[in-house]
Amino acid sequence: MTEIKRTWWKEAVVYQIYWRSFYDSDGDGCGDLEGLIQKLDHIAGLGVDVIWLNPVYESPDLDNGYDISDYEAVMPKAGTMETLDRLLAEVHRRGMKLIMDLVVNHTSDRHPWFVESRSSRDNPKRDWYIWLDAKAGGPPNNWRSYFAPSAWELDAATDQYYFHSFAVEQPDLNWRNPEVREAVYGMMKRWLDRGIDGFRLDAIALLAKPDGYPDAEKPEDIRYLTNNPGLHDYLREMNERVFSGYDVVTVGEAAYVTPEEGLKFVGEDRGELDMLFHFEICDEMPAWDMLRFKRIQRAWYEGLWGKGSNSQFLNNHDHTRQVTRYGNDGPYRVQSAKLLATMLHTLPGIPYIYQGEEIGMTGVRFPSIEDYDDIAMKNRYAEEIAKGRDPAETLSGLQALSRDNSRTPMQWDDSSEAGFTTGKPWIKVNPNYREINVAKDLADLDSVYAYYQRLIALRKENEVMVYGDFEEWPEWEEDARLYVYTRKLGGVCWLIVLNHSDEATDMALPARLSGRTMRMLLGNESNVGVGETEGYLRLKPHEARIFEVK
Ligand code: GLC
């Protein structure tokens, strides 16, 4: 048995709030913090412990708050500092914690730091961002950015290029400059002193930049933006200067990391961050691939277990909703949503629920590019059209993975605009809100929401789900439909059986179970028990079961 160091946050379930799409309290079409306060019981009712709030700082809002122009003010669309303080108090009053999303790789180009930096070559803040001269009459190297064809933008007034890993309007801070680091640490401490319980650190693997910015061989493979030398020195310093003084939790968003790299962020002996979001699934596995998923889970378990903490999620606000992308959002939507939940809450790591997942919300396909808001998608669309591509084809190519799939408003009930707003929503609601909504789920004891409640309660009562060793049963390792594994702690053994497919299937119980009893703890189908005595389980499509084995 692996000895795991116990902490409150390892036992937590986290719920992510994309507040602009959660609940609109004032009818302007945009969700807000007041709306979130009004709906806190919905979240507390699930039994979750921690809320991750997407960025609410002052921002021109070009990338939905990830372009911050003042770290110490609240965006008026979201509310005021007073509302945020009240939210924090209300979250705490319900026994939950609040972590804030924080973007320190870049700011908005309207941030006063950047306004100063770009004002002249000898401004004292020039070196707070990354400025280079042209090379051969063009940008300093051939890198792409996440949201634009070049990572460099020419500033005509000072005739130099600045670096941006994301949109042109999101210049990267220069982490080599100790003044920048001091300013960021001071700001972080002021937030923690205000009482928030931690941070989700945006794009944190991007902080360090390589010496000399060499050209990339394959510019379209943007891995070069991440995990450059020096990154872990910054994270250790950040921890030493900020996090180590508080009982808070930190989770780092780290694109393109392997388990080996991942351990550097969250190794418990390293003093950097607490938990990791890696993206070997959400960014790198476009559609469901069971064998690949199993391999990824095994590798991360082997790399991290007992040494550092992972997170479990199949989508956040940057990806298509899990039941659409990785499950079945048609005839088996409810079962599939429950199966995916069972899987994420029983695999090793801290489970994250993205708003709407608890009622099995699905992705969307809007008819026109005008219906979309996602800057990543819109910039890519413009780039393709400029190359002469067909608009309809381009749109349909981008729809499946548009970030707006997960950003449509929360579906509260079947009234107009899904009960999200009395005004015109900032982005269209998913047309299926009459069938899929919170009110309907609350009235149904067999709903996805009710299932999440049971699942989370089970985790609360049974530490085997948190601290238990994980073992995949080898008989099914190469099975593309069934996922079979145990969690074990002390004398307790749980068996999890998932039929992630549209077909019913029988699973022969292996000999090692003979003479042992299997008690069903939770499942997403009602007619359980068939076949058990004959030595097999008869599993329906998308059926999930959790057993205790004695
Ligand atoms: C992260 C965020 C994403 C944002 C980007 C730039 O990946 O999750 O929404 O656009 O960073 O800050």
Coordinates of C-alpha atoms and ligand atoms in Angstrom, one line a residue:
M1 CA 0.0 0.0 0.0
T2 CA 1.3 3.4 -0.9
E3 CA 1.5 5.9 2.0
I4 CA -0.2 9.1 0.8
K5 CA 0.2 12.3 2.8
R6 CA -3.3 13.5 3.8
T7 CA -4.5 17.0 3.1
W8 CA -7.9 18.6 2.9
W9 CA -7.7 19.4 -0.8
K10 CA -6.9 15.8 -1.8
E11 CA -10.2 14.9 -0.4
A12 CA -12.0 17.6 -2.2
V13 CA -14.3 17.7 -5.2
V14 CA -13.9 20.9 -7.2
Y15 CA -16.7 22.7 -9.2
Q16 CA -15.7 25.1 -11.9
I17 CA -17.7 28.3 -12.5
Y18 CA -17.6 30.0 -15.8
W19 CA -19.5 32.9 -14.2
R20 CA -20.5 34.8 -17.3
S21 CA -22.6 31.7 -18.3
F22 CA -23.8 30.7 -14.9
Y23 CA -26.6 33.0 -13.8
D24 CA -27.5 36.6 -14.7
S25 CA -29.0 38.5 -11.8
D26 CA -29.5 41.8 -13.5
G27 CA -30.8 41.0 -17.0
D28 CA -27.8 42.4 -18.9
G29 CA -27.4 39.0 -20.6
C30 CA -24.1 38.2 -18.8
G31 CA -23.8 36.1 -15.7
D32 CA -22.4 37.8 -12.6
L33 CA -21.2 37.3 -9.1
E34 CA -24.5 38.3 -7.6
G35 CA -26.1 35.6 -9.7
L36 CA -23.5 33.1 -8.5
I37 CA -24.3 34.0 -4.9
Q38 CA -28.0 33.3 -5.6
K39 CA -27.2 29.9 -7.0
L40 CA -24.6 28.8 -4.4
D41 CA -27.0 26.2 -2.9
H42 CA -27.2 24.4 -6.2
I43 CA -23.4 23.8 -5.9
A44 CA -23.4 23.2 -2.2
G45 CA -26.3 20.7 -2.8
L46 CA -24.0 18.6 -4.8
G47 CA -21.6 18.2 -1.9
V48 CA -18.6 19.8 -3.6
D49 CA -15.9 21.4 -1.4
V50 CA -14.1 23.9 -3.6
I51 CA -15.2 26.4 -6.3
W52 CA -12.8 27.4 -9.0
L53 CA -13.9 30.8 -10.3
N54 CA -12.8 31.8 -13.8
P55 CA -11.1 35.3 -14.0
V56 CA -13.2 38.2 -12.7
Y57 CA -10.5 40.9 -12.8
E58 CA -10.8 44.2 -14.7
S59 CA -10.3 43.3 -18.4
P60 CA -11.2 44.5 -21.9
D61 CA -12.7 41.0 -22.0
L62 CA -11.3 40.0 -25.4
D63 CA -10.5 36.5 -24.2
N64 CA -13.2 36.4 -21.6
G65 CA -11.2 37.7 -18.7
Y66 CA -7.9 36.1 -19.5
D67 CA -6.6 39.5 -20.7
I68 CA -6.3 41.3 -17.4
S69 CA -5.9 45.1 -17.2
D70 CA -6.1 45.4 -13.4
Y71 CA -5.3 42.5 -11.1
E72 CA -6.8 44.3 -8.1
A73 CA -10.2 45.3 -9.4
V74 CA -13.3 43.4 -10.4
M75 CA -14.7 43.6 -13.9
P76 CA -18.0 45.6 -13.7
K77 CA -19.7 42.9 -15.8
A78 CA -19.0 40.5 -13.0
G79 CA -19.8 42.9 -10.1
T80 CA -17.7 44.8 -7.6
M81 CA -15.1 44.0 -5.0
E82 CA -17.9 44.2 -2.4
T83 CA -19.8 41.4 -4.3
L84 CA -16.7 39.3 -4.5
D85 CA -16.1 39.7 -0.7
R86 CA -19.8 38.7 -0.1
L87 CA -19.4 35.7 -2.5
L88 CA -16.3 34.6 -0.5
A89 CA -18.2 34.9 2.8
E90 CA -21.2 33.0 1.4
V91 CA -19.0 30.3 0.0
H92 CA -17.2 30.0 3.4
R93 CA -20.5 30.0 5.3
R94 CA -21.5 26.9 3.3
G95 CA -18.3 25.2 4.3
M96 CA -16.8 25.5 0.8
K97 CA -13.6 27.2 -0.4
L98 CA -13.0 29.5 -3.3
I99 CA -10.0 29.5 -5.6
M100 CA -9.4 32.2 -8.2
D101 CA -8.1 31.8 -11.7
L102 CA -5.0 33.9 -12.1
V103 CA -3.2 34.8 -15.3
V104 CA 0.4 35.8 -14.8
N105 CA 2.0 34.7 -18.0
H106 CA 0.5 37.7 -19.8
T107 CA -1.6 40.7 -19.2
S108 CA -4.0 42.7 -21.5
D109 CA -2.3 45.2 -23.7
R110 CA -4.4 47.8 -21.8
H111 CA -2.7 47.0 -18.5
P112 CA -0.9 50.2 -17.3
W113 CA 2.3 48.1 -17.1
F114 CA 2.1 47.4 -20.9
V115 CA 0.9 50.9 -21.7
E116 CA 4.0 52.2 -20.1
S117 CA 6.2 49.5 -21.5
R118 CA 5.3 50.3 -25.1
S119 CA 5.4 54.0 -24.6
S120 CA 9.2 54.2 -25.4
R121 CA 12.3 52.1 -25.6
D122 CA 13.7 53.7 -22.4
N123 CA 10.6 53.6 -20.3
P124 CA 11.5 51.9 -16.9
K125 CA 8.8 49.2 -17.6
R126 CA 10.2 48.5 -21.1
D127 CA 11.8 45.3 -19.8
W128 CA 8.6 44.1 -18.0
Y129 CA 7.5 42.6 -21.4
I130 CA 9.5 40.9 -24.1
W131 CA 10.8 43.3 -26.8
L132 CA 13.1 42.4 -29.7
D133 CA 14.3 43.9 -32.9
A134 CA 13.1 42.7 -36.3
K135 CA 15.1 39.9 -37.9
A136 CA 15.7 40.1 -41.7
G137 CA 12.9 42.7 -41.9
G138 CA 10.4 40.4 -40.1
P139 CA 9.5 39.0 -36.7
P140 CA 12.4 37.8 -34.4
N141 CA 11.5 34.1 -35.1
N142 CA 9.0 31.9 -36.8
W143 CA 6.9 30.9 -33.8
R144 CA 3.1 30.7 -33.9
S145 CA 1.0 31.8 -30.9
Y146 CA -2.0 29.9 -29.6
F147 CA -4.4 32.4 -31.2
A148 CA -2.5 34.1 -34.0
P149 CA -0.2 33.1 -36.9
S150 CA 2.8 34.8 -35.3
A151 CA 3.8 35.1 -31.6
W152 CA 5.3 38.6 -32.4
E153 CA 3.6 41.9 -33.0
L154 CA 5.4 44.9 -34.4
D155 CA 4.9 48.1 -32.4
A156 CA 5.3 50.8 -35.1
A157 CA 5.9 53.6 -32.6
T158 CA 9.0 52.1 -31.1
D159 CA 9.9 49.8 -34.1
Q160 CA 10.3 46.6 -32.1
Y161 CA 8.3 43.4 -31.8
Y162 CA 6.7 42.2 -28.6
F163 CA 6.0 38.6 -27.7
H164 CA 2.5 37.1 -27.1
S165 CA 1.8 33.4 -26.6
F166 CA -1.9 34.0 -27.1
A167 CA -3.7 36.9 -28.8
V168 CA -2.0 40.0 -30.0
E169 CA -3.8 41.8 -27.2
Q170 CA -2.2 39.5 -24.6
P171 CA 1.5 40.4 -24.3
D172 CA 3.6 38.1 -22.2
L173 CA 5.3 39.4 -19.1
N174 CA 9.0 39.0 -18.9
W175 CA 9.6 36.7 -16.0
R176 CA 13.3 37.1 -16.1
N177 CA 12.8 40.6 -14.7
P178 CA 12.8 40.4 -10.9
E179 CA 10.7 43.5 -10.6
V180 CA 7.9 41.7 -12.5
R181 CA 8.1 38.7 -10.2
E182 CA 8.0 41.0 -7.1
A183 CA 4.9 42.8 -8.5
V184 CA 3.1 39.5 -9.2
Y185 CA 4.0 38.0 -5.8
G186 CA 2.8 41.1 -3.9
M187 CA -0.5 41.0 -5.8
M188 CA -0.9 37.3 -5.1
K189 CA -0.4 37.9 -1.4
R190 CA -3.0 40.7 -1.3
W191 CA -5.5 38.2 -2.7
L192 CA -4.6 35.5 -0.3
D193 CA -4.8 38.1 2.6
R194 CA -8.3 38.9 1.4
G195 CA -9.2 35.3 2.3
I196 CA -9.3 33.4 -0.9
D197 CA -8.3 29.8 -0.7
G198 CA -5.9 29.4 -3.6
F199 CA -5.3 29.8 -7.3
R200 CA -5.7 28.0 -10.5
L201 CA -2.7 29.2 -12.4
D202 CA -3.3 29.9 -16.0
A203 CA -0.9 28.8 -18.7
I204 CA 1.8 28.4 -16.0
A205 CA 4.0 26.2 -18.1
L206 CA 4.7 29.1 -20.4
L207 CA 6.4 31.5 -17.9
A208 CA 10.0 30.8 -19.0
K209 CA 11.3 31.6 -22.5
P210 CA 14.3 30.1 -24.2
D211 CA 17.5 32.0 -24.7
G212 CA 17.8 33.7 -28.1
Y213 CA 14.4 32.5 -29.4
P214 CA 15.7 30.1 -32.0
D215 CA 13.4 29.3 -35.0
A216 CA 11.3 26.2 -34.7
E217 CA 11.6 23.4 -37.2
K218 CA 7.9 22.9 -37.3
P219 CA 6.3 26.2 -36.3
E220 CA 2.8 24.7 -36.2
D221 CA 3.8 22.4 -33.3
I222 CA 3.7 25.1 -30.6
R223 CA 5.2 22.9 -27.8
Y224 CA 8.2 25.3 -27.9
L225 CA 6.0 27.8 -26.0
T226 CA 6.0 25.6 -22.9
N227 CA 8.3 24.1 -20.4
N228 CA 11.4 26.1 -21.1
P229 CA 14.5 26.1 -18.8
G230 CA 14.0 28.3 -15.7
L231 CA 10.3 27.6 -15.3
H232 CA 10.7 25.6 -12.1
D233 CA 13.0 28.2 -10.6
Y234 CA 10.2 30.7 -10.9
L235 CA 7.6 28.3 -9.4
R236 CA 9.9 27.4 -6.5
E237 CA 10.4 31.1 -5.8
M238 CA 6.7 31.8 -6.1
N239 CA 5.9 29.0 -3.6
E240 CA 8.6 30.2 -1.2
R241 CA 7.6 33.9 -1.4
V242 CA 3.8 33.4 -1.5
F243 CA 2.1 30.0 -1.1
S244 CA 4.2 28.6 1.7
G245 CA 2.9 31.3 4.0
Y246 CA -0.8 30.2 3.7
D247 CA -2.9 27.0 3.9
V248 CA -4.2 27.2 0.4
V249 CA -4.3 25.1 -2.7
T250 CA -2.7 25.7 -6.1
V251 CA -3.4 24.0 -9.4
G252 CA -1.3 24.6 -12.4
E253 CA -2.5 24.5 -16.0
A254 CA 0.3 22.8 -17.8
A255 CA 0.0 22.1 -21.5
Y256 CA 2.2 19.4 -23.2
V257 CA 3.6 17.8 -20.0
T258 CA 4.4 14.2 -19.6
P259 CA 4.2 12.4 -16.2
E260 CA 7.9 12.9 -15.8
E261 CA 7.6 16.7 -16.5
G262 CA 4.4 16.8 -14.5
L263 CA 6.1 15.6 -11.4
K264 CA 8.4 18.6 -11.5
F265 CA 5.4 20.9 -10.9
V266 CA 3.7 18.9 -8.1
G267 CA 6.3 16.7 -6.6
E268 CA 5.7 17.0 -2.8
D269 CA 9.3 17.3 -2.1
R270 CA 9.8 20.1 -4.6
G271 CA 7.8 23.1 -3.1
E272 CA 6.1 24.3 -6.3
L273 CA 2.4 23.6 -6.8
D274 CA -0.1 21.2 -5.3
M275 CA -2.1 19.8 -8.3
L276 CA -1.7 19.6 -12.0
F277 CA -4.0 19.8 -15.0
H278 CA -2.2 18.0 -17.8
F279 CA -3.7 18.0 -21.2
E280 CA -2.8 14.6 -22.7
I281 CA -6.5 14.0 -22.9
C282 CA -8.3 17.2 -23.5
D283 CA -5.8 18.9 -25.8
E284 CA -4.3 15.8 -27.4
M285 CA -7.0 13.1 -27.7
P286 CA -9.5 14.6 -30.1
A287 CA -12.1 11.8 -29.7
W288 CA -12.6 8.9 -27.3
D289 CA -9.9 6.3 -27.5
M290 CA -10.2 3.8 -24.7
L291 CA -6.9 2.1 -25.0
R292 CA -5.1 5.4 -25.2
F293 CA -7.0 6.8 -22.3
K294 CA -6.1 3.7 -20.2
R295 CA -2.4 4.1 -21.1
I296 CA -2.5 7.7 -20.1
Q297 CA -4.1 6.9 -16.8
R298 CA -1.6 4.1 -16.1
A299 CA 1.4 6.3 -16.9
W300 CA 0.2 9.2 -14.8
Y301 CA -0.6 6.9 -11.9
E302 CA 2.9 5.4 -12.1
G303 CA 4.5 8.7 -12.4
L304 CA 2.7 10.6 -9.6
W305 CA 1.1 8.3 -7.1
G306 CA 2.5 8.8 -3.6
K307 CA 4.6 11.7 -4.9
G308 CA 2.3 14.4 -6.2
S309 CA -1.3 15.1 -7.1
N310 CA -3.2 15.0 -10.4
S311 CA -6.6 16.2 -11.4
Q312 CA -9.3 14.3 -13.2
F313 CA -11.4 16.2 -15.8
L314 CA -12.5 15.6 -19.4
N315 CA -13.3 19.2 -20.2
N316 CA -13.2 22.7 -18.8
H317 CA -14.2 26.0 -20.4
D318 CA -11.7 25.4 -23.2
H319 CA -13.1 22.2 -24.5
T320 CA -16.2 20.6 -25.9
R321 CA -18.4 19.1 -23.2
Q322 CA -17.4 15.6 -22.2
V323 CA -20.6 13.8 -22.9
T324 CA -20.6 15.1 -26.5
R325 CA -16.9 14.7 -27.2
Y326 CA -16.0 11.6 -25.3
G327 CA -19.4 10.0 -24.4
N328 CA -22.8 9.7 -26.0
D329 CA -25.0 12.7 -26.1
G330 CA -27.8 10.9 -28.1
P331 CA -29.9 8.1 -26.8
Y332 CA -27.5 7.2 -24.0
R333 CA -26.8 10.8 -22.8
V334 CA -28.0 10.2 -19.2
Q335 CA -26.2 6.9 -18.7
S336 CA -23.1 8.2 -20.5
A337 CA -22.9 11.3 -18.3
K338 CA -23.2 9.1 -15.2
L339 CA -20.6 6.7 -16.5
L340 CA -18.1 9.5 -17.1
A341 CA -18.8 10.9 -13.7
T342 CA -18.2 7.5 -12.1
M343 CA -14.9 7.2 -13.9
L344 CA -13.6 10.7 -13.0
H345 CA -14.6 10.3 -9.4
T346 CA -13.1 6.8 -8.9
L347 CA -9.8 7.2 -10.8
P348 CA -6.9 8.5 -8.7
G349 CA -6.7 12.3 -8.6
I350 CA -8.9 15.2 -7.6
P351 CA -12.2 15.3 -9.6
Y352 CA -13.3 18.5 -11.3
I353 CA -16.9 19.2 -12.3
Y354 CA -17.4 21.8 -15.0
Q355 CA -20.7 23.7 -14.6
G356 CA -23.6 22.0 -16.4
E357 CA -21.8 18.6 -16.4
E358 CA -23.9 17.7 -13.4
I359 CA -27.0 17.7 -15.5
G360 CA -25.3 16.2 -18.6
M361 CA -25.2 19.4 -20.7
T362 CA -24.0 18.9 -24.3
G363 CA -22.0 20.8 -27.0
V364 CA -23.6 23.0 -29.7
R365 CA -23.3 23.7 -33.4
F366 CA -24.4 27.2 -34.2
P367 CA -25.4 27.9 -37.8
S368 CA -23.1 31.0 -38.3
I369 CA -19.7 32.2 -37.3
E370 CA -21.5 35.3 -36.0
D371 CA -23.1 33.1 -33.3
Y372 CA -19.7 32.3 -31.9
D373 CA -17.6 34.4 -29.5
D374 CA -14.4 32.3 -28.9
I375 CA -11.4 34.4 -29.9
A376 CA -9.4 31.2 -30.7
M377 CA -12.0 30.0 -33.1
K378 CA -12.7 33.4 -34.6
N379 CA -9.1 34.2 -35.3
R380 CA -8.5 30.8 -36.8
Y381 CA -11.6 31.2 -39.0
A382 CA -10.3 34.6 -40.2
E383 CA -6.9 33.1 -40.9
E384 CA -8.4 30.3 -43.0
I385 CA -10.8 32.6 -44.9
A386 CA -7.8 34.9 -45.7
K387 CA -6.1 31.9 -47.3
G388 CA -9.2 31.5 -49.6
R389 CA -10.8 28.5 -47.8
D390 CA -14.5 27.9 -48.2
P391 CA -16.5 29.6 -45.3
A392 CA -19.0 26.8 -44.7
E393 CA -16.3 24.1 -44.7
T394 CA -14.1 26.2 -42.4
L395 CA -17.0 26.7 -40.0
S396 CA -17.9 23.1 -39.9
G397 CA -14.2 22.1 -39.4
L398 CA -14.0 24.4 -36.4
Q399 CA -17.3 23.7 -34.7
A400 CA -16.6 20.4 -33.1
L401 CA -13.8 21.8 -31.0
S402 CA -14.9 25.4 -30.5
R403 CA -14.4 26.5 -26.9
D404 CA -18.0 27.9 -27.1
N405 CA -19.3 24.3 -26.9
S406 CA -18.8 24.5 -23.1
R407 CA -19.6 28.2 -22.7
T408 CA -23.3 28.3 -23.5
P409 CA -25.4 29.4 -20.6
M410 CA -26.3 27.1 -17.8
Q411 CA -29.7 25.6 -18.3
W412 CA -31.7 26.2 -15.2
D413 CA -35.3 25.5 -16.5
D414 CA -37.4 25.4 -19.6
S415 CA -38.4 29.1 -19.5
S416 CA -37.1 31.5 -22.1
E417 CA -33.2 31.6 -22.4
A418 CA -33.2 28.5 -20.1
G419 CA -33.9 30.7 -17.1
F420 CA -30.3 32.1 -17.3
T421 CA -31.3 35.7 -18.0
T422 CA -34.3 37.9 -18.5
G423 CA -32.3 39.7 -21.2
K424 CA -30.5 38.6 -24.3
P425 CA -27.7 36.3 -23.4
W426 CA -24.1 37.2 -24.4
I427 CA -24.0 33.8 -26.2
K428 CA -27.0 31.8 -27.4
V429 CA -28.3 29.1 -25.2
N430 CA -28.2 25.5 -26.3
P431 CA -31.5 24.8 -28.1
N432 CA -31.9 21.6 -26.1
Y433 CA -32.6 23.4 -22.8
R434 CA -36.2 22.3 -22.7
E435 CA -35.1 18.7 -22.3
I436 CA -31.9 19.3 -20.3
N437 CA -32.2 21.6 -17.4
V438 CA -31.6 21.8 -13.6
A439 CA -35.3 22.0 -12.7
K440 CA -36.0 18.8 -14.5
D441 CA -33.1 17.0 -12.9
L442 CA -34.0 18.2 -9.4
A443 CA -37.5 16.7 -9.9
D444 CA -36.1 13.3 -10.8
L445 CA -34.5 11.0 -8.3
D446 CA -32.7 9.2 -11.1
S447 CA -31.3 12.2 -12.7
V448 CA -27.6 13.0 -13.5
Y449 CA -27.6 15.6 -10.7
A450 CA -29.0 13.0 -8.2
Y451 CA -26.3 10.6 -9.3
Y452 CA -23.5 13.2 -8.8
Q453 CA -24.9 13.7 -5.3
R454 CA -24.6 10.0 -4.5
L455 CA -21.2 9.7 -6.0
I456 CA -19.8 12.7 -4.1
A457 CA -21.3 11.5 -0.9
L458 CA -19.7 8.1 -1.4
R459 CA -16.3 9.8 -1.8
K460 CA -16.9 11.7 1.4
E461 CA -17.6 8.6 3.3
N462 CA -15.0 6.3 1.9
E463 CA -11.4 7.3 1.8
V464 CA -10.6 4.4 -0.5
M465 CA -11.8 6.7 -3.3
V466 CA -9.2 9.2 -2.4
Y467 CA -6.2 7.4 -1.0
G468 CA -6.7 3.9 -2.3
D469 CA -4.1 2.3 -4.7
F470 CA -5.3 1.9 -8.2
E471 CA -4.9 -1.3 -10.2
E472 CA -6.3 -2.0 -13.6
W473 CA -7.4 -5.6 -14.2
P474 CA -5.1 -7.0 -16.9
E475 CA -7.8 -9.1 -18.5
W476 CA -9.4 -6.0 -19.9
E477 CA -6.4 -3.8 -20.5
E478 CA -6.7 -4.2 -24.2
D479 CA -10.5 -4.1 -24.3
A480 CA -11.8 -1.0 -26.2
R481 CA -15.2 -1.0 -24.3
L482 CA -14.7 -2.2 -20.8
Y483 CA -12.6 -0.4 -18.2
V484 CA -12.1 -2.5 -15.0
Y485 CA -10.1 -1.4 -12.1
T486 CA -9.8 -1.6 -8.3
R487 CA -9.0 0.9 -5.6
K488 CA -7.6 -0.6 -2.4
L489 CA -6.9 0.9 1.0
G490 CA -6.1 -1.3 4.0
G491 CA -8.5 -4.2 3.9
V492 CA -11.0 -2.3 1.7
C493 CA -11.3 -3.2 -2.0
W494 CA -13.5 -1.5 -4.5
L495 CA -14.1 -2.8 -8.0
I496 CA -15.2 -0.3 -10.7
V497 CA -16.6 -1.7 -13.9
L498 CA -17.4 0.6 -16.8
N499 CA -18.9 -0.3 -20.2
H500 CA -18.0 2.8 -22.2
S501 CA -19.8 1.7 -25.4
D502 CA -23.2 1.7 -27.1
E503 CA -23.4 -2.1 -26.9
A504 CA -24.5 -4.4 -24.1
T505 CA -21.8 -6.8 -23.1
D506 CA -21.2 -9.7 -20.7
M507 CA -18.2 -9.6 -18.5
A508 CA -17.0 -12.9 -17.2
L509 CA -15.9 -12.6 -13.6
P510 CA -12.3 -13.8 -13.1
A511 CA -11.4 -16.7 -11.0
R512 CA -9.8 -14.5 -8.4
L513 CA -13.3 -13.4 -7.4
S514 CA -14.5 -16.9 -6.5
G515 CA -15.5 -17.3 -2.9
R516 CA -15.7 -13.5 -2.5
T517 CA -18.8 -11.4 -2.2
M518 CA -19.5 -8.4 -4.3
R519 CA -21.7 -5.7 -2.8
M520 CA -23.0 -3.1 -5.2
L521 CA -22.5 0.4 -3.9
L522 CA -23.6 2.5 -6.8
G523 CA -24.6 2.0 -10.4
N524 CA -26.3 3.9 -13.2
E525 CA -28.8 1.1 -14.2
S526 CA -31.5 -0.3 -12.1
N527 CA -31.7 -4.0 -13.1
V528 CA -28.5 -5.0 -11.4
G529 CA -27.8 -8.6 -10.3
V530 CA -28.6 -10.4 -13.6
G531 CA -26.0 -13.0 -14.2
E532 CA -23.9 -12.4 -11.1
T533 CA -24.6 -15.8 -9.7
E534 CA -23.7 -17.4 -13.1
G535 CA -20.3 -15.9 -12.9
Y536 CA -20.7 -13.0 -15.2
L537 CA -22.0 -9.4 -15.2
R538 CA -24.4 -8.5 -17.9
L539 CA -23.7 -4.8 -18.7
K540 CA -26.0 -2.5 -20.5
P541 CA -24.7 0.2 -22.9
H542 CA -22.8 2.8 -20.9
E543 CA -23.4 1.0 -17.6
A544 CA -21.2 1.8 -14.7
R545 CA -21.0 0.0 -11.4
I546 CA -19.0 0.3 -8.2
F547 CA -18.7 -2.8 -6.0
E548 CA -17.2 -3.5 -2.7
V549 CA -15.4 -6.8 -2.8
K550 CA -15.1 -8.8 0.4
Ligands
GLC1 C1 -5.8 29.2 -20.6 C2 -7.3 29.5 -20.4 C3 -7.9 29.9 -21.7 C4 -7.2 31.2 -22.1 C5 -5.7 31.0 -22.2 C6 -5.0 32.4 -22.3 O1 -5.6 28.2 -21.5 O2 -7.9 28.4 -19.9 O3 -9.3 30.1 -21.6 O4 -7.7 31.7 -23.3 O5 -5.2 30.4 -21.1 O6 -5.0 33.0 -21.0

